[in-house]
Coordinates of C-alpha atoms in Angstrom, one line a residue:
Chain A
M1 CA -30.0 4.5 1.1
L2 CA -27.7 2.5 -0.7
A3 CA -24.2 1.1 0.6
V4 CA -22.7 1.9 -3.1
R5 CA -23.6 3.8 -5.5
A6 CA -21.9 4.6 -9.4
D7 CA -23.3 6.4 -12.0
A8 CA -21.8 6.0 -15.5
L9 CA -18.7 6.1 -14.6
R10 CA -16.3 6.5 -16.9
K11 CA -12.1 6.7 -17.1
R12 CA -9.3 6.9 -19.9
Y13 CA -5.6 5.6 -20.4
G14 CA -4.4 7.2 -23.1
D15 CA -7.0 6.3 -25.9
R16 CA -8.2 3.6 -23.8
D17 CA -11.2 2.7 -22.4
A18 CA -10.4 1.2 -19.1
V19 CA -14.2 2.0 -17.4
A20 CA -16.5 2.6 -20.2
G21 CA -19.5 3.5 -18.4
V22 CA -20.1 1.5 -15.0
D23 CA -23.7 1.6 -13.3
L24 CA -23.2 -0.4 -9.7
A25 CA -25.7 -0.7 -7.0
V26 CA -25.1 -2.0 -4.1
G27 CA -27.6 -2.3 -0.9
E28 CA -26.5 -2.5 2.3
G29 CA -25.0 -5.6 3.7
E30 CA -24.6 -7.1 0.3
V31 CA -21.8 -8.8 -0.9
L32 CA -21.3 -7.7 -4.7
G33 CA -18.4 -9.2 -6.9
I34 CA -17.3 -7.7 -9.4
L35 CA -16.2 -10.3 -12.0
G36 CA -14.6 -10.2 -14.9
R37 CA -10.7 -10.6 -17.1
N38 CA -7.7 -8.9 -16.4
G39 CA -8.0 -5.5 -18.3
A40 CA -11.7 -5.8 -17.9
G41 CA -12.2 -2.6 -15.3
K42 CA -12.6 -4.6 -12.2
T43 CA -9.6 -2.4 -10.1
T44 CA -10.2 0.6 -11.6
T45 CA -13.6 0.9 -11.2
V46 CA -13.4 -0.1 -7.3
E47 CA -9.9 2.6 -7.1
M48 CA -12.6 5.1 -8.3
I49 CA -15.5 3.8 -5.8
A50 CA -12.5 4.1 -2.8
G51 CA -11.8 7.2 -4.5
L52 CA -7.8 6.6 -4.9
R53 CA -8.6 7.8 -8.7
R54 CA -10.7 10.5 -10.1
P55 CA -13.1 9.5 -12.8
D56 CA -13.3 11.4 -15.9
S57 CA -16.9 11.7 -15.8
G58 CA -19.7 9.9 -13.7
T59 CA -20.7 10.2 -10.1
V60 CA -19.8 7.6 -6.9
Q61 CA -21.7 7.6 -3.9
V62 CA -20.5 5.4 -0.7
L63 CA -22.9 5.8 2.1
G64 CA -24.4 9.0 0.1
L65 CA -21.2 10.6 0.1
D66 CA -18.9 11.5 -2.2
P67 CA -15.4 9.8 -1.9
W68 CA -13.6 12.9 -3.2
R69 CA -15.7 15.5 -1.4
D70 CA -16.4 14.4 1.7
R71 CA -13.0 12.3 1.6
R72 CA -12.6 12.2 5.6
R73 CA -16.2 10.6 6.6
V74 CA -15.9 8.2 3.6
R75 CA -12.4 7.6 5.0
Q76 CA -13.9 6.0 8.3
L77 CA -16.5 4.2 6.8
L78 CA -15.0 2.5 3.9
G79 CA -12.1 -0.1 4.5
V80 CA -9.7 -1.2 1.7
Q81 CA -7.6 -3.5 0.8
L82 CA -5.6 -3.2 -2.7
Q83 CA -4.3 -5.3 -4.6
E84 CA -0.7 -5.2 -4.7
S85 CA 0.1 -3.2 -2.0
E86 CA 3.1 -4.1 1.0
L87 CA 2.4 -2.6 4.4
H88 CA 6.4 -1.2 6.3
A89 CA 8.3 -4.3 5.9
A90 CA 9.9 -4.0 9.0
L91 CA 6.5 -4.3 11.1
T92 CA 5.1 -6.9 12.7
V93 CA 1.6 -7.9 12.5
S94 CA 0.4 -6.5 16.2
E95 CA 2.4 -3.2 15.3
L96 CA 0.8 -2.8 12.0
V97 CA -2.4 -3.7 13.6
R98 CA -2.3 -1.1 16.3
L99 CA -0.4 2.0 13.9
Y100 CA -3.7 1.4 11.2
G101 CA -6.1 1.5 14.3
T102 CA -5.1 4.9 15.3
F103 CA -6.6 6.5 12.3
Y104 CA -9.8 5.8 12.9
A105 CA -12.2 7.2 15.5
Q106 CA -12.9 3.6 16.3
S107 CA -10.9 1.1 16.0
A108 CA -11.8 -2.4 16.6
D109 CA -9.2 -4.6 19.2
A110 CA -6.1 -5.5 18.0
G111 CA -5.8 -8.9 19.6
E112 CA -8.8 -9.9 18.5
L113 CA -9.1 -8.8 15.2
I114 CA -5.7 -10.6 14.3
E115 CA -7.5 -13.6 16.3
A116 CA -10.1 -13.2 13.9
V117 CA -7.6 -13.1 10.9
G118 CA -6.0 -16.4 12.4
L119 CA -2.0 -14.8 13.2
T120 CA -2.0 -14.5 16.5
E121 CA 0.5 -17.2 16.2
Q122 CA 2.4 -14.8 14.3
R123 CA 1.3 -11.5 15.9
D124 CA 5.3 -11.1 16.4
V125 CA 6.5 -11.8 12.9
R126 CA 7.5 -8.5 10.5
F127 CA 5.4 -8.1 7.6
E128 CA 8.5 -9.2 5.2
R129 CA 8.6 -12.4 6.9
L130 CA 4.7 -14.0 6.2
S131 CA 3.8 -16.2 3.6
G132 CA 1.8 -14.9 1.0
G133 CA -1.3 -15.8 2.9
Q134 CA -0.5 -14.5 5.9
Q135 CA -0.1 -11.0 4.3
Q136 CA -3.1 -11.4 2.9
R137 CA -5.0 -11.9 5.7
L138 CA -2.9 -9.3 7.5
S139 CA -4.1 -6.9 4.4
I140 CA -8.0 -7.6 5.8
A141 CA -7.6 -7.2 9.1
L142 CA -6.4 -3.5 8.5
A143 CA -9.3 -2.9 6.1
L144 CA -11.3 -3.8 9.0
V145 CA -9.2 -2.3 11.9
G146 CA -11.9 1.0 11.4
Q147 CA -14.6 -1.2 11.8
P148 CA -16.3 0.0 8.7
R149 CA -19.5 -0.4 7.3
V150 CA -18.0 -0.8 3.5
V151 CA -15.2 -2.8 2.5
I152 CA -13.6 -3.3 -1.2
L153 CA -11.9 -6.6 -1.1
D154 CA -9.0 -6.6 -4.6
E155 CA -8.4 -9.9 -5.5
L156 CA -8.0 -11.0 -2.3
T157 CA -6.8 -14.6 -2.8
T158 CA -5.0 -14.4 -6.4
G159 CA -1.9 -16.4 -5.8
L160 CA -2.9 -18.0 -2.8
D161 CA -3.3 -22.1 -1.9
P162 CA -5.9 -23.3 -1.2
E163 CA -6.3 -23.4 2.5
A164 CA -5.5 -20.1 2.8
R165 CA -8.1 -19.4 -0.1
R166 CA -11.0 -21.0 2.1
H167 CA -9.6 -19.7 5.5
I168 CA -9.9 -16.2 4.0
W169 CA -13.6 -17.2 2.6
A170 CA -14.4 -17.7 6.1
I171 CA -13.1 -14.2 7.1
V172 CA -15.7 -12.9 4.3
E173 CA -18.4 -14.8 5.0
G174 CA -17.7 -13.5 8.9
M175 CA -18.0 -9.7 7.4
R176 CA -21.3 -10.6 5.5
D177 CA -23.0 -12.3 8.6
D178 CA -21.8 -8.8 10.6
G179 CA -24.0 -7.1 7.9
V180 CA -20.7 -5.4 6.8
T181 CA -21.4 -4.8 2.9
V182 CA -18.8 -5.9 0.6
L183 CA -17.4 -5.2 -2.7
L184 CA -15.3 -8.2 -4.0
V185 CA -13.1 -8.1 -7.0
S186 CA -12.3 -11.5 -8.3
H187 CA -11.9 -13.3 -11.4
L188 CA -12.1 -16.7 -9.9
M189 CA -15.8 -18.5 -10.3
E190 CA -15.6 -20.5 -6.9
E191 CA -15.2 -17.9 -5.2
V192 CA -17.9 -15.6 -6.4
E193 CA -20.0 -18.3 -6.4
R194 CA -19.3 -19.0 -2.8
L195 CA -19.5 -15.3 -1.5
C196 CA -21.6 -13.5 -3.1
D197 CA -25.2 -12.4 -3.4
R198 CA -25.2 -10.4 -6.4
V199 CA -22.9 -10.0 -9.3
A200 CA -21.7 -7.9 -11.3
L201 CA -20.4 -9.0 -15.0
L202 CA -17.7 -6.6 -16.5
D203 CA -16.1 -7.2 -20.0
G204 CA -14.4 -4.3 -21.6
G205 CA -15.2 -1.7 -19.2
R206 CA -19.0 -2.2 -19.3
V207 CA -21.3 -4.5 -17.0
V208 CA -22.5 -7.0 -19.3
A209 CA -24.9 -8.5 -16.4
Q210 CA -25.8 -7.6 -13.0
D211 CA -27.2 -10.5 -11.1
S212 CA -27.5 -13.4 -8.5
P213 CA -25.4 -16.0 -8.9
A214 CA -28.2 -18.2 -10.0
G215 CA -30.1 -15.5 -11.9
L216 CA -27.0 -14.9 -14.0
I217 CA -26.7 -18.6 -14.8
A218 CA -30.6 -19.0 -15.2
A219 CA -30.2 -15.4 -17.5
A220 CA -28.1 -17.2 -19.9
G221 CA -30.3 -19.4 -20.8
L222 CA -28.3 -22.7 -20.4
G223 CA -30.1 -26.0 -19.1
Q224 CA -29.3 -28.3 -16.7
R225 CA -28.7 -32.2 -17.8
V226 CA -29.7 -35.5 -16.3
R227 CA -26.9 -37.9 -16.7
F228 CA -27.4 -41.8 -15.9
R229 CA -26.3 -45.3 -17.2
V230 CA -28.9 -47.7 -17.7
A231 CA -28.9 -51.5 -17.9
G232 CA -30.7 -53.1 -21.3
A233 CA -32.4 -51.4 -23.7
F234 CA -34.0 -47.9 -23.5
D235 CA -37.1 -45.9 -24.5
R236 CA -36.6 -42.3 -25.1
G237 CA -40.2 -41.6 -24.8
T238 CA -40.2 -43.0 -21.3
I239 CA -39.1 -39.3 -20.2
L240 CA -39.1 -37.2 -23.6
A241 CA -42.9 -36.3 -22.8
L242 CA -42.1 -34.9 -19.3
A243 CA -42.5 -31.1 -19.5
E244 CA -39.0 -30.2 -17.6
V245 CA -37.5 -32.4 -20.7
T246 CA -36.3 -30.4 -24.0
D247 CA -34.0 -33.4 -25.2
V248 CA -32.4 -36.8 -24.5
Q249 CA -29.9 -38.6 -26.2
V250 CA -28.7 -42.3 -25.9
R251 CA -25.4 -43.8 -26.7
G252 CA -25.1 -47.5 -25.9
D253 CA -25.8 -47.3 -22.5
R254 CA -25.6 -44.1 -21.5
V255 CA -28.3 -41.4 -21.5
T256 CA -28.1 -37.9 -21.4
V257 CA -31.4 -35.8 -20.3
H258 CA -31.5 -31.9 -21.1
G259 CA -34.3 -29.9 -19.5
S260 CA -34.8 -27.3 -16.9
G261 CA -36.4 -27.2 -13.6
D262 CA -37.0 -29.6 -11.3
L263 CA -35.5 -31.8 -13.7
L264 CA -33.9 -34.9 -11.6
A265 CA -37.1 -35.4 -10.0
A266 CA -39.2 -35.5 -12.5
V267 CA -37.1 -37.6 -14.5
S268 CA -36.0 -40.0 -11.4
T269 CA -40.3 -40.4 -10.8
A270 CA -40.3 -41.0 -14.0
L271 CA -38.0 -43.7 -14.6
V272 CA -39.2 -45.4 -11.3
G273 CA -42.5 -45.4 -13.0
A274 CA -41.6 -47.1 -16.0
G275 CA -40.0 -49.7 -14.2
V276 CA -36.5 -48.5 -15.3
V277 CA -33.3 -49.1 -13.1
A278 CA -31.0 -45.8 -13.5
M279 CA -27.6 -46.0 -12.2
E280 CA -24.9 -43.1 -11.5
T281 CA -27.4 -40.3 -11.9
R282 CA -25.9 -37.1 -11.6
L283 CA -27.4 -33.7 -12.0
E284 CA -25.1 -31.5 -14.0
Q285 CA -25.6 -27.9 -13.7
P286 CA -24.2 -25.0 -15.4
T287 CA -22.0 -22.9 -13.6
L288 CA -21.4 -19.3 -13.3
D289 CA -18.0 -19.6 -15.8
D290 CA -20.9 -21.3 -18.2
A291 CA -22.6 -18.1 -18.2
F292 CA -19.6 -15.5 -18.5
L293 CA -18.9 -18.0 -21.4
A294 CA -22.6 -17.5 -23.1
L295 CA -22.7 -14.0 -21.9
T296 CA -19.3 -12.5 -23.1
G297 CA -18.3 -15.3 -25.8
R298 CA -15.5 -16.2 -23.7
S299 CA -14.6 -18.3 -20.6
L300 CA -13.0 -17.1 -17.5
E301 CA -11.5 -20.4 -16.3
H302 CA -7.9 -21.0 -17.1
E303 CA -7.1 -17.4 -17.2
G304 CA -3.7 -16.9 -15.5
A305 CA -3.9 -14.7 -12.2
A306 CA -2.9 -11.5 -12.3
Chain B
M1 CA -29.2 3.4 9.3
S2 CA -28.8 7.2 7.0
A3 CA -28.4 8.7 10.2
A4 CA -25.2 7.3 11.4
V5 CA -23.6 8.5 8.3
T6 CA -24.3 12.4 8.5
D7 CA -23.3 12.1 12.4
T8 CA -20.0 10.7 11.1
P9 CA -17.5 13.2 12.3
A10 CA -14.6 14.2 10.3
F11 CA -12.4 12.5 12.1
R12 CA -8.5 13.5 11.8
P13 CA -6.1 11.4 12.9
G14 CA -4.9 12.8 16.6
P15 CA -2.0 13.1 18.5
R16 CA -2.0 9.3 19.1
A17 CA -1.8 8.6 15.4
W18 CA 1.2 10.7 14.8
A19 CA 3.0 9.6 18.0
A20 CA 2.4 5.6 16.5
M21 CA 3.4 6.9 12.8
V22 CA 6.6 8.7 14.2
A23 CA 7.1 5.2 16.4
A24 CA 6.6 3.0 13.0
E25 CA 9.1 5.1 11.3
A26 CA 11.7 4.5 14.3
R27 CA 11.8 1.4 14.4
M28 CA 12.1 1.0 10.4
V29 CA 15.1 3.0 10.9
A30 CA 16.3 1.0 14.1
R31 CA 15.8 -1.8 12.4
D32 CA 17.3 -0.9 8.5
T33 CA 20.9 -2.0 10.0
A34 CA 22.2 -1.5 7.1
G35 CA 20.6 1.7 6.6
L36 CA 22.2 2.5 10.5
V37 CA 25.9 2.0 9.0
V38 CA 26.0 4.9 7.1
P39 CA 25.2 8.0 9.4
I40 CA 26.4 6.4 12.4
G41 CA 29.7 4.9 11.1
L42 CA 30.8 7.2 8.2
P43 CA 31.2 10.2 10.7
M44 CA 32.7 7.4 13.1
L45 CA 35.2 6.8 10.5
F46 CA 36.0 10.1 9.6
L47 CA 36.2 11.4 13.1
V48 CA 39.1 8.4 14.2
M49 CA 41.3 8.6 10.9
N50 CA 41.2 12.4 11.6
G51 CA 41.8 12.6 14.9
L52 CA 44.4 10.0 14.8
G53 CA 46.5 12.5 12.3
S54 CA 45.4 16.0 13.1
S55 CA 46.6 18.4 15.7
T56 CA 45.2 19.3 18.8
E57 CA 47.3 21.8 19.3
P58 CA 45.6 25.2 19.8
L59 CA 46.1 27.2 16.8
P60 CA 47.1 30.8 16.8
G61 CA 44.9 33.4 17.5
A62 CA 42.0 30.9 17.3
G63 CA 40.7 31.4 20.7
G64 CA 42.2 28.4 22.1
M65 CA 41.0 25.9 19.5
S66 CA 42.6 23.5 17.3
A67 CA 42.5 22.8 13.4
F68 CA 41.2 19.8 14.8
D69 CA 38.0 21.8 16.3
I70 CA 37.5 24.0 13.9
Y71 CA 37.6 22.0 10.7
V72 CA 37.4 18.3 11.7
L73 CA 34.1 18.1 14.3
P74 CA 32.0 20.4 12.0
L75 CA 32.9 18.3 9.1
I76 CA 31.5 15.3 10.6
L77 CA 28.4 16.6 11.8
V78 CA 27.9 17.8 7.8
I79 CA 29.0 14.1 6.6
G80 CA 26.4 12.8 9.4
V81 CA 23.3 15.0 8.8
A82 CA 24.0 15.0 5.3
T83 CA 23.8 10.8 4.8
I84 CA 20.7 11.0 7.0
G85 CA 19.1 13.5 4.9
V86 CA 20.5 13.5 1.1
V87 CA 21.3 9.5 1.3
N88 CA 18.8 7.6 4.0
M89 CA 15.6 10.0 4.2
P90 CA 15.0 9.4 0.2
S91 CA 15.7 5.6 0.4
F92 CA 12.6 4.8 2.8
L93 CA 10.3 7.5 0.9
S94 CA 10.9 6.2 -1.7
Y95 CA 10.5 2.6 -0.6
Y96 CA 7.2 3.6 0.6
R97 CA 6.0 4.7 -2.8
K98 CA 7.0 2.2 -4.6
S99 CA 6.0 -0.9 -2.7
G100 CA 2.8 0.9 -2.5
V101 CA 2.9 1.7 1.2
L102 CA 2.0 5.3 0.6
R103 CA -0.9 4.3 -1.1
R104 CA -2.0 2.2 0.9
L105 CA -2.5 5.2 3.9
G106 CA -4.6 7.0 1.0
V107 CA -7.1 4.8 1.6
T108 CA -7.4 5.1 5.8
P109 CA -8.0 8.8 7.2
A110 CA -4.4 8.8 7.5
S111 CA -2.8 11.6 5.4
P112 CA 0.5 10.2 3.4
V113 CA 2.0 13.3 4.7
M114 CA 1.7 12.1 8.1
I115 CA 4.7 9.4 6.6
L116 CA 6.9 12.2 5.6
V117 CA 6.5 14.5 8.6
A118 CA 7.0 11.2 10.5
Q119 CA 10.2 10.4 8.7
L120 CA 11.8 14.0 9.2
V121 CA 11.1 13.5 13.0
V122 CA 12.7 10.7 13.0
S123 CA 15.7 11.8 11.0
V124 CA 16.0 14.8 13.3
L125 CA 16.0 12.4 16.2
Q126 CA 18.7 10.6 14.1
T127 CA 20.8 13.1 13.4
A128 CA 21.0 14.6 17.2
L129 CA 21.8 10.8 18.3
G130 CA 24.7 11.0 15.5
V131 CA 26.2 14.6 16.6
A132 CA 25.8 13.5 20.5
L133 CA 28.2 10.4 19.7
A134 CA 30.4 12.0 17.7
V135 CA 31.0 15.1 19.8
G136 CA 31.2 12.5 22.6
V137 CA 33.8 10.5 20.9
A138 CA 35.8 13.6 20.0
V139 CA 35.7 15.2 23.1
L140 CA 36.4 12.2 25.4
G141 CA 38.5 10.2 23.0
F142 CA 40.6 13.0 21.4
G143 CA 40.0 16.3 23.7
A144 CA 38.1 18.3 21.0
N145 CA 36.7 21.7 22.5
L146 CA 33.1 22.6 22.2
P147 CA 32.5 25.9 20.8
D148 CA 31.8 28.8 23.6
R149 CA 28.8 29.8 21.5
W150 CA 27.1 26.9 21.3
G151 CA 23.8 28.0 20.9
A152 CA 25.1 30.1 17.4
A153 CA 26.4 26.9 16.8
I154 CA 23.2 24.8 17.0
G155 CA 21.3 27.2 15.0
V156 CA 24.0 27.0 12.2
F157 CA 23.8 23.5 12.3
A158 CA 19.3 23.5 12.7
L159 CA 20.2 25.3 9.4
A160 CA 22.3 23.2 7.8
A161 CA 20.2 20.1 9.2
A162 CA 17.1 21.5 7.2
A163 CA 18.8 22.3 3.8
M164 CA 19.9 18.5 3.8
Y165 CA 16.7 17.3 4.2
A166 CA 15.0 19.4 1.8
V167 CA 17.9 17.8 -0.9
G168 CA 16.6 14.8 0.5
L169 CA 13.2 15.3 -0.3
L170 CA 14.0 16.9 -3.8
V171 CA 16.3 13.7 -4.1
A172 CA 13.0 11.2 -3.6
S173 CA 10.9 13.3 -5.5
I174 CA 12.8 13.1 -8.7
A175 CA 14.5 9.4 -7.7
P176 CA 11.8 6.6 -10.0
S177 CA 12.9 3.8 -7.9
P178 CA 14.4 2.8 -4.4
N179 CA 17.6 1.5 -5.8
A180 CA 17.9 5.0 -8.2
A181 CA 17.1 7.2 -4.9
V182 CA 20.1 5.5 -2.8
A183 CA 22.6 5.9 -6.5
I184 CA 21.2 9.7 -6.6
G185 CA 21.4 10.2 -2.5
L186 CA 25.2 8.8 -2.4
G187 CA 25.8 10.6 -5.6
T188 CA 24.4 14.3 -4.3
F189 CA 26.2 13.6 -1.2
F190 CA 29.5 12.8 -3.0
V191 CA 29.5 15.6 -5.3
L192 CA 28.5 18.2 -2.6
G193 CA 31.3 16.4 -0.2
A194 CA 33.8 16.7 -3.0
V195 CA 33.3 20.4 -3.3
G196 CA 32.6 21.3 0.0
G197 CA 35.8 19.6 1.2
M198 CA 35.1 16.6 2.9
F199 CA 38.0 14.9 1.2
G200 CA 40.5 17.8 2.3
P201 CA 40.7 21.1 2.5
A202 CA 38.6 23.7 0.2
T203 CA 41.8 25.3 -0.6
S204 CA 43.7 22.1 -3.2
L205 CA 40.4 22.6 -5.1
P206 CA 40.4 24.5 -8.0
D207 CA 39.2 28.1 -7.6
G208 CA 36.0 28.5 -9.5
V209 CA 35.1 24.8 -8.1
A210 CA 36.1 25.5 -4.4
R211 CA 34.2 28.9 -4.9
V212 CA 30.9 27.1 -5.9
G213 CA 31.6 24.2 -3.6
E214 CA 31.5 27.0 -0.2
L215 CA 27.7 27.8 -1.9
L216 CA 26.5 24.5 -2.0
P217 CA 24.8 23.1 1.0
F218 CA 27.8 21.0 2.1
G219 CA 30.4 23.3 1.9
A220 CA 28.4 26.7 3.0
A221 CA 27.2 24.2 6.4
V222 CA 31.0 23.1 7.0
I223 CA 32.6 26.9 7.0
A224 CA 29.6 28.3 8.9
L225 CA 29.9 26.2 11.7
G226 CA 33.8 25.7 11.5
T227 CA 33.3 29.9 12.1
T228 CA 31.2 29.6 14.9
W229 CA 33.9 27.3 16.8
L230 CA 36.2 30.2 16.9
G231 CA 33.3 32.5 18.5
E232 CA 32.5 34.7 15.1
A233 CA 29.8 35.2 13.4
P234 CA 29.4 33.2 10.0
E235 CA 29.4 35.2 7.3
L236 CA 26.2 36.1 5.5
R237 CA 26.6 34.6 2.1
H238 CA 26.6 31.1 3.5
L239 CA 24.1 30.9 5.8
L240 CA 21.9 32.6 3.0
A241 CA 23.4 29.8 0.6
L242 CA 21.6 27.5 3.0
A243 CA 18.7 29.2 3.1
A244 CA 18.1 28.9 -0.6
A245 CA 19.4 25.7 -0.5
I246 CA 15.9 24.7 1.7
V247 CA 13.8 27.5 -0.3
V248 CA 14.7 25.6 -4.1
S249 CA 14.7 22.6 -3.2
G250 CA 11.6 22.4 -0.5
L251 CA 9.9 24.1 -4.0
L252 CA 11.0 21.5 -6.4
A253 CA 10.2 18.7 -4.5
A254 CA 6.6 19.9 -3.6
R255 CA 6.2 20.3 -7.3
L256 CA 8.0 17.0 -8.4
F257 CA 6.6 14.7 -5.2
R258 CA 4.4 12.1 -6.7
W259 CA 2.5 10.0 -4.4
Q260 CA 2.6 6.8 -6.4

């Protein structure tokens, strides 16, 4: 059985299609990244999966249950961290974790959970006095307090500093190790590449590609590059004949080799065989951002946070 | 694995969750220092101002009750419950909606209705505390008398409180933001109070205004409560006015309230 299944989901706001036919299939224990620019329909999609918004058409199933009809069962199985959602401002970390714990048939131990998200020192601090990163970690703790089988995390590291971000990534990696299914909405390439088994690329309310990060990069048909410097003259023919190589460019003492497969090993072996001394050799692989650019026509990086 | 899902009980948050929710609301209210000043401080201010100024001599034909007992004390109790119901409660509910607290609860097994009920329970507790305090000070400090038919007084006061909470829910449902909720709540409170005799006897108001004022929740509550202090049964029209306020405001609030 699939942990989450969405078929032909559509949602219109006014005369704009926020989501224009999204299909998703997430296996149990999988971490699926939902990646896209602002306004691509990511949040609307997960809000429909979470049962917060009703789709205009299409169906959603969470562990085989309908989030609207089987609302009570789904609420027990699904943990949600919402974008920009506040909590009772004057309650402390530990009061909030305990409060939310009472909503579930089986809740996690409050102390252990607070420890797991690294808030033990702040457990008696009010929500309103926590830093952005601490509030975000508390928000994740509340998504996990009911020991859910599926968790939705919406833009969980937006606006955080790199250290807070890495801390939260470690928490998500812990969920993955525990076999929890995670839907991770993000527009951060690094986050998605590090955490996700598979990525659904959303653009204009549609899934334009769905694959593993490596698969998406491969599907985009972007080759790898090996760059190095040589001392003295260099004959392109030395490596151009290799099966892995598609092109070789020489500018002064700098050489750039385009190709695919096990390019670095093939080039290195050939250089050693020809007695060429290569310096500063490095392999440049296309990133998910390069793939995103190739698949949607626009880059995602350097876009302002939501 | 799939068996586990169909086995998942349709669990409803139980008494523990309700108790935790009430405790959470109580903490929110208790830690909101500014919010406590109005419902506790304002009645006290009125009590002291009037207590120093008004006579505690028994009025002729009032069964031993003074003007302070039958006019001032009921007024102060109604001010207390009106500030809690019409000003404070809507500001909390509106803040919860605006900040996404209600939305966040909407994705848990808890229903946002729980927060509403918990907020009402806490308002009732807060009202009881305010009443006990005001009555205590009035009796000990100013020699006030309590009504002989205290059961009737409590009944009328409960009806008045329900009317104020219903008006408060209506305020919460029409206010677009927490600031607006405070503004609309305070505005409503002062208008109801002004035409209901909060700033002086209703007899000094224009006749038409006074007649409308005594049928709005504030005026009706003050008069009905004062009557029970005299040991008499309140007029039916005042009780009906309170009941009408509950029904009309309650129905409108139920229609207009938005969770997000």
